[in-house]
Coordinates of C-alpha atoms and ligand atoms in Angstrom, one line a residue:
X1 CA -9.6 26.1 8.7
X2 CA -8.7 26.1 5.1
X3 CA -11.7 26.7 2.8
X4 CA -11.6 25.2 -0.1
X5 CA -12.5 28.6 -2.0
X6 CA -9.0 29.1 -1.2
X7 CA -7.0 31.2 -4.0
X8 CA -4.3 28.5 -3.8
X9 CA -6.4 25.6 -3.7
X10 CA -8.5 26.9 -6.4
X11 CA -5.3 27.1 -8.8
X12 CA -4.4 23.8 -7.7
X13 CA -7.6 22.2 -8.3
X14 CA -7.8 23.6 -11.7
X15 CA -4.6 22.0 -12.7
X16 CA -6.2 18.8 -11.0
X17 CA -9.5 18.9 -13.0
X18 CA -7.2 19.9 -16.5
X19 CA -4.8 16.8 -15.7
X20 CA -7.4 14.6 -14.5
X21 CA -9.2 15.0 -17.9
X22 CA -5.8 14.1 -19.8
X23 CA -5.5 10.9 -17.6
X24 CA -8.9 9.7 -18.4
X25 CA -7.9 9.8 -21.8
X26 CA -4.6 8.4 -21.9
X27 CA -4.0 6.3 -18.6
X28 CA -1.2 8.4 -17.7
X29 CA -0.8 11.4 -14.9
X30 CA 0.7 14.2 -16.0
X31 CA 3.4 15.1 -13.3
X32 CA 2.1 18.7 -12.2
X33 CA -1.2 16.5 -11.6
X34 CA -0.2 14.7 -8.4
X35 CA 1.6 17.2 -7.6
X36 CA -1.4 19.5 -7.9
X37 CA -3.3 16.1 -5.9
X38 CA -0.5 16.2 -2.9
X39 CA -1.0 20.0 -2.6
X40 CA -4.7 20.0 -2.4
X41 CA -4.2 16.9 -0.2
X42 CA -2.3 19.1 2.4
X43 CA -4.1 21.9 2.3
X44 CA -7.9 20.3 2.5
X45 CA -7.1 17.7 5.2
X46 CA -7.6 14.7 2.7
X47 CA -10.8 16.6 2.5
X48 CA -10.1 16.9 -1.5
X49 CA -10.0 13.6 -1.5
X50 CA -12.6 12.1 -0.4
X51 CA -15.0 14.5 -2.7
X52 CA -12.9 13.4 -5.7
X53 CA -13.1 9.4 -4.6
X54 CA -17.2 9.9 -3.9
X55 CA -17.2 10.9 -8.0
X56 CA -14.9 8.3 -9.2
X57 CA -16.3 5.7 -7.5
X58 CA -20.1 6.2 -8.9
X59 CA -18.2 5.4 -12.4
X60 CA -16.4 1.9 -11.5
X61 CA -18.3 -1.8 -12.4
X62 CA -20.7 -2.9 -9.9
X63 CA -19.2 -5.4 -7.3
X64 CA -19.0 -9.2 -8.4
X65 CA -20.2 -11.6 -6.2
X66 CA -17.9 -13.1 -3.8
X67 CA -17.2 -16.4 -4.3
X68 CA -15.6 -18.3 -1.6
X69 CA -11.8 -18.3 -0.3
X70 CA -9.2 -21.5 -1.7
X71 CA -7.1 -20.0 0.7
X72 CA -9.6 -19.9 4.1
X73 CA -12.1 -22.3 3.1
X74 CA -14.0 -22.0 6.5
X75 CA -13.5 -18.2 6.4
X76 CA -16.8 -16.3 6.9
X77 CA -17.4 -13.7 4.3
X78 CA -19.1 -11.6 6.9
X79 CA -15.6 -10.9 8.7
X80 CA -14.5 -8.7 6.0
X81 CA -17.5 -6.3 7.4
X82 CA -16.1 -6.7 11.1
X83 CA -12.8 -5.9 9.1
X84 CA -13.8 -3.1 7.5
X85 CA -15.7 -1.8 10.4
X86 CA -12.5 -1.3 12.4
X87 CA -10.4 0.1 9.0
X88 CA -13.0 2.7 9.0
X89 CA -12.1 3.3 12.8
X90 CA -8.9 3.1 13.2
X91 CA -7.1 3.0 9.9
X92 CA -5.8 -1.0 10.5
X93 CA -6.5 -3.8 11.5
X94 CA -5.3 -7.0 12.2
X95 CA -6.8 -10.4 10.6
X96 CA -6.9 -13.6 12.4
X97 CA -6.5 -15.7 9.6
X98 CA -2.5 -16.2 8.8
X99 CA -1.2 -17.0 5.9
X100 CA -0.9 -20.6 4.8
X101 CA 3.0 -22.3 6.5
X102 CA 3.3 -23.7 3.1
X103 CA 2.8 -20.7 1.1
X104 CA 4.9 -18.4 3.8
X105 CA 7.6 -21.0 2.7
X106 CA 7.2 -20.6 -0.8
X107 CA 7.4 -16.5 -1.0
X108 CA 10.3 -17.0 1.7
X109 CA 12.0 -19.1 -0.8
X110 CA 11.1 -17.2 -3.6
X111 CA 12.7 -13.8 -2.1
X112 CA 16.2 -16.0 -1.8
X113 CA 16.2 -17.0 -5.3
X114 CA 14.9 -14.0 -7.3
X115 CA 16.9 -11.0 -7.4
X116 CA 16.3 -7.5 -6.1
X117 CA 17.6 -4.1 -5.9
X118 CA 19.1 -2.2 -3.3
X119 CA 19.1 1.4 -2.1
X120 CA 20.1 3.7 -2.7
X121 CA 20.7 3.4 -6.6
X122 CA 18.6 0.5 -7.2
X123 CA 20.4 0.0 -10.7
X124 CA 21.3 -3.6 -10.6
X125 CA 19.7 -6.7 -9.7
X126 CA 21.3 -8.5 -7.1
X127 CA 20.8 -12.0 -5.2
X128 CA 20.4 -10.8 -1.2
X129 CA 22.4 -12.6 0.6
X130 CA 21.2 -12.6 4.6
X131 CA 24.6 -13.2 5.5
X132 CA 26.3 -10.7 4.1
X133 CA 24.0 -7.2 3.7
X134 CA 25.9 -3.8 1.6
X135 CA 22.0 -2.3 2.2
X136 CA 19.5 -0.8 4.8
X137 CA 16.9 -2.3 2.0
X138 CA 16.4 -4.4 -1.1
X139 CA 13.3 -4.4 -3.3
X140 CA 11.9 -6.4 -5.7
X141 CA 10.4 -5.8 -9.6
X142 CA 6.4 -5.6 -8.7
X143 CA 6.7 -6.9 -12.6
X144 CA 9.0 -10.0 -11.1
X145 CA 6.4 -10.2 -8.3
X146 CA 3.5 -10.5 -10.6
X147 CA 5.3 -13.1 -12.6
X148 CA 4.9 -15.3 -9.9
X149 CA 2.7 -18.2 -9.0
X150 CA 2.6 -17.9 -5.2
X151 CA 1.7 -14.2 -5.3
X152 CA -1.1 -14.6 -8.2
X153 CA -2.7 -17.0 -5.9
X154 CA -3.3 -14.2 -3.2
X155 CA -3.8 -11.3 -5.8
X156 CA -6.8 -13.6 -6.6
X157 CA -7.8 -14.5 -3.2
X158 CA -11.6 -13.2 -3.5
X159 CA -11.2 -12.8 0.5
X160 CA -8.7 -10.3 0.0
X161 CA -10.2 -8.8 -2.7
X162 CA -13.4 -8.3 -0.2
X163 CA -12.1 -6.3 2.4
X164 CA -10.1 -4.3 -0.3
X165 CA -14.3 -3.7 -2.2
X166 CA -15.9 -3.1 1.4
X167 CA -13.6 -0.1 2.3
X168 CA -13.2 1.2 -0.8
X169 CA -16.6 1.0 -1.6
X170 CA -15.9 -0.1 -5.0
X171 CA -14.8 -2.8 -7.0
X172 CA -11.2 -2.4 -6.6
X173 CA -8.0 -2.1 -9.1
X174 CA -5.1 -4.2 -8.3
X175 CA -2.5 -1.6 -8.2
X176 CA 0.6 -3.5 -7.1
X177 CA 2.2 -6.2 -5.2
X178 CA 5.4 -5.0 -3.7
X179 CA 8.3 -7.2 -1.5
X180 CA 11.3 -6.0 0.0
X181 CA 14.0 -7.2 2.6
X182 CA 14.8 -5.1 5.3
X183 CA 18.4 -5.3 6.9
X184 CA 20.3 -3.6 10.2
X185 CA 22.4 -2.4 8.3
X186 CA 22.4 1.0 9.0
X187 CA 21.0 0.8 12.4
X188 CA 19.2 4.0 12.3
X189 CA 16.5 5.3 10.8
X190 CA 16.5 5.7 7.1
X191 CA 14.3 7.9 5.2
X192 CA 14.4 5.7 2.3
X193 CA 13.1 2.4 3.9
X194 CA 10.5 4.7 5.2
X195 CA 11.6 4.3 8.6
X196 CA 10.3 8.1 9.4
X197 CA 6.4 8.6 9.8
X198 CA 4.8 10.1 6.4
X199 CA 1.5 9.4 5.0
X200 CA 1.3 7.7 1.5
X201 CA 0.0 10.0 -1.5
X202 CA 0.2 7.6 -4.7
X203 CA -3.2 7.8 -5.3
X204 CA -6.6 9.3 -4.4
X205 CA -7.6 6.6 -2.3
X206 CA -6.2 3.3 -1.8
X207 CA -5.7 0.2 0.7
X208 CA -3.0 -1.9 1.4
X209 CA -2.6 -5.2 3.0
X210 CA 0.7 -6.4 3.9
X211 CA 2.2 -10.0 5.2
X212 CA 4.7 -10.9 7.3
X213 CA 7.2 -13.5 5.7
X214 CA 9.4 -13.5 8.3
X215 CA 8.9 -13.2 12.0
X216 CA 8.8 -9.5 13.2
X217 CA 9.4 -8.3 17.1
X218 CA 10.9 -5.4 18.3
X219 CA 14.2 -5.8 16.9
X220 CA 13.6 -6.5 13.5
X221 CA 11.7 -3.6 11.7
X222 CA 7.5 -3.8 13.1
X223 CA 5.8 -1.7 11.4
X224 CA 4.0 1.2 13.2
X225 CA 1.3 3.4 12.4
X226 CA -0.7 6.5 14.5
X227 CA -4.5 5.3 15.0
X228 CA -7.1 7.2 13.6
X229 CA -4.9 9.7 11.7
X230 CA -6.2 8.2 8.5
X231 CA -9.9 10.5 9.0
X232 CA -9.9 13.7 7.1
X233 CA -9.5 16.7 8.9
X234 CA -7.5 15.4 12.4
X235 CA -3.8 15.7 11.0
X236 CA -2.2 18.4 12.7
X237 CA -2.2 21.8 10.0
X238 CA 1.5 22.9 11.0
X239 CA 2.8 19.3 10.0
X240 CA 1.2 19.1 6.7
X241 CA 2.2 22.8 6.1
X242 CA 5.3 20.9 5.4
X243 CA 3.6 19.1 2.6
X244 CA 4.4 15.3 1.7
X245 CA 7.3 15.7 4.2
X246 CA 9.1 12.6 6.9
X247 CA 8.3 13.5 10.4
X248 CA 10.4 12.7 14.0
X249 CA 8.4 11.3 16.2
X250 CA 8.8 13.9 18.7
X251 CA 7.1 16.4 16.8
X252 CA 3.9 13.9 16.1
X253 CA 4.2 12.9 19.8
X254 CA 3.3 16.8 20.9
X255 CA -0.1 16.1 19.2
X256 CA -1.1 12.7 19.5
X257 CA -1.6 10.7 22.9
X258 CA 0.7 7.7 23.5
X259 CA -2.0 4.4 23.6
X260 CA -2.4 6.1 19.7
X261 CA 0.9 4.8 18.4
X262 CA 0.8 1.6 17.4
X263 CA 3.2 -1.2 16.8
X264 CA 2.8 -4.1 14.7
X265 CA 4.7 -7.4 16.0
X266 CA 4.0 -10.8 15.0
X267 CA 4.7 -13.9 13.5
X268 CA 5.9 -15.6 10.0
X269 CA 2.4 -15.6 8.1
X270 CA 0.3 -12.7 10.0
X271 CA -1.1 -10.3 7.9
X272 CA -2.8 -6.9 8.3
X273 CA -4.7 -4.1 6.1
X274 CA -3.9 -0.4 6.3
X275 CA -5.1 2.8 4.9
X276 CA -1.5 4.2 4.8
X277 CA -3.0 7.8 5.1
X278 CA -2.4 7.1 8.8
X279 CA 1.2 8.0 9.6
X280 CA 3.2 4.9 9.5
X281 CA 7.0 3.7 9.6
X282 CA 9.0 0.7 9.6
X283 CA 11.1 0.8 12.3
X284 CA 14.9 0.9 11.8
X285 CA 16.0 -3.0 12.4
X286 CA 18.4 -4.1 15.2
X287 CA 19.1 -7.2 14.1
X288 CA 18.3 -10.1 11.8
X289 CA 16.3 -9.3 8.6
X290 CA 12.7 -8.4 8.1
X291 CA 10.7 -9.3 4.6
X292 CA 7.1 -7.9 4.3
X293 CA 4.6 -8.6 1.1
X294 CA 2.4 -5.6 0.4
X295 CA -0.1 -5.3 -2.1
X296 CA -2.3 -1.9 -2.5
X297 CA -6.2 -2.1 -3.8
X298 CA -7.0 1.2 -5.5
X299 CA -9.7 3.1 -7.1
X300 CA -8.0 5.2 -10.0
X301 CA -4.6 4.9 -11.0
X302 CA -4.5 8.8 -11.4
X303 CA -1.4 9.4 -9.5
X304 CA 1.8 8.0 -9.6
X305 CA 3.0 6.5 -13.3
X306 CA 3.9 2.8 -12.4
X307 CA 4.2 0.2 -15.5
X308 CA 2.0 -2.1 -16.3
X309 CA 2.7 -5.8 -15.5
X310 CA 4.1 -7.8 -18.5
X311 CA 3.0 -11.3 -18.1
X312 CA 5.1 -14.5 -18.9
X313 CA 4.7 -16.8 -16.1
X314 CA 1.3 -17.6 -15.0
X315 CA -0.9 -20.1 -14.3
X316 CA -4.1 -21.0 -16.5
X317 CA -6.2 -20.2 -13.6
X318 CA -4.7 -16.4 -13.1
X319 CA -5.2 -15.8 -16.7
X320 CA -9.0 -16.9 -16.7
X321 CA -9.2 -14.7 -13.5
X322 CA -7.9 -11.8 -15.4
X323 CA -10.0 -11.9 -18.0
X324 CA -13.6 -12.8 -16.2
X325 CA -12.5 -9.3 -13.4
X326 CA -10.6 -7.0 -16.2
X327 CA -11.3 -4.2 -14.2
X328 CA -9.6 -5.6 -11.0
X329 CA -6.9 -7.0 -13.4
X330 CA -6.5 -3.9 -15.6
X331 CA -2.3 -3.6 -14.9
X332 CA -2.3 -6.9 -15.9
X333 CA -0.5 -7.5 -19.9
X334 CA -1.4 -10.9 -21.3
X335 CA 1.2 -11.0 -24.6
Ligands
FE2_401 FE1 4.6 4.4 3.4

């Protein structure tokens, strides 16, 4: 096993500690920093990690009191623990509560009339037409996304914002809500609709929930994920030897049993947290189109450089919200 008294993990966690310094000072990552984050994120085991988060997270606000959810009135607040319990197990989980049909409805609609971008250039904005797809994939602005109404009313979902706090084990940052269409229109897998299994490494430590919008079965994209491969030290050494790298499946099969990859199918509305350390995919689409809401909960932006959110269209509410949890709300720009 790799000590972390390692010659090259201790020049890579010296560039770390300089860059991690510079970010605390100016809100921005120098690149050689997560770069100098991935490396030491290979070569520990997401060991480095976890020591890192443990000293981040002693600095962040205390957690606010929950209040209750506008969303799931009759939720009980005590099954984001049974949540979290099984996040802390096996790196998802599902949650029986769905999203609202009326809210479904309204993102769905909202993804047909607000334009995106698709791969692989991702210069212009385009209307996606689900008649007539020229993409595998087709994104949306996160700043579009946090322009709107429907979304704001989840990003403020103190539910949500629970199960993000419990396995985190902090009060979170909104780091970003993201929304793309998936299409068959390449019918096999592509690397960039991250249709091969990676691990995510935007950030030290992070959580993201995502929601169906559309109905997803076997044909149309699920998403799938490796149990338990989120736990530091059980990825196998010769894979992440390849460093932030997409993987076949035949060469994670040789290490992990069957019954441990997982596939997510389910209806308009369902929704379901991840810790995206696990290796996960989409799968490549046979038909029809798949669109998927995700938002990720972190605990330090040190990482990737994503802008902030410029807002113009909000409601009252959001911007009260904002400004009583700034921490939460930090990427959030009131002009
Ligand atoms: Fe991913």
């Amino acid at each position: 096993m790799l000590s972390f008294f390692n010659k090259k993990i201790r020049r890579s966690t010296k560039v770390f500690n300089k860059t991690f310094e510079e970010f605390m000072q100016t809100g921005v990552t120098p690149q050689e920093g997560h770069t100098a984050l991935i490396d030491l994120f290979c070569r520990t085991n997401g060991k480095f990690n976890d020591t890192i988060n443990n000293k981040i997270i002693k600095s962040a606000p205390k957690t606010n009191p929950t209040s209750t959810s506008k969303l799931w009135n009759s939720i009980d607040l005590n099954y984001s623990n049974e949540l979290n319990n099984k996040l802390e197990k096996n790196g998802y989980v599902d949650f029986k509560e769905s999203l609202p049909k009326e809210l479904v409805d309204k993102i769905y609609n909202f993804a047909l009339k607000n334009e995106t971008r698709m791969a692989p250039n991702y210069d212009k904005k385009v209307l996606f037409d689900p008649t007539n797809f020229q993409s595998e994939i087709y994104r949306f602005d996160a700043n579009d996304l946090a322009n709107s109404i429907e979304i704001q009313e989840l990003i403020m979902d103190p539910f949500l914002i629970d199960v993000a706090r419990k396995y985190l084990k902090s009060e979170p940052i909104f780091d970003f809500p993201a929304m793309w269409w998936s299409t068959s229109f390449l019918k096999e897998a592509s690397a960039e609709a991250a249709q091969l299994y990676h691990f995510d490494l935007d950030r030290i430590k992070w959580l993201k929930i995502f929601f169906y919008i559309t109905d997803v079965n076997e044909n149309t994209g699920p998403h799938c994920y490796i149990e338990g491969s989120h736990i530091s030290g059980t990825k196998p050494k010769e894979i992440l030897k390849k460093g932030y790298a997409r993987i076949q499946d035949e060469e994670l099969e040789k290490y992990y049993p069957k019954d441990k990859f997982k596939t997510i199918c389910a209806p308009a509305g369902s929704i379901f947290a991840g810790d995206t350390k696990c290796w996960h995919k989409g799968t490549p689409l046979k038909e029809g189109v798949r669109l998927v809401l995700e938002f990720e909960y972190t605990t330090s932006l040190f990482g990737a450089n994503y802008d902030k959110f410029i807002m113009k269209n909000y409601t009252p509410e959001f911007k009260e919200f904002c400004k009583n949890n700034s921490y939460y709300s930090s990427n959030f720009i009131f002009e």
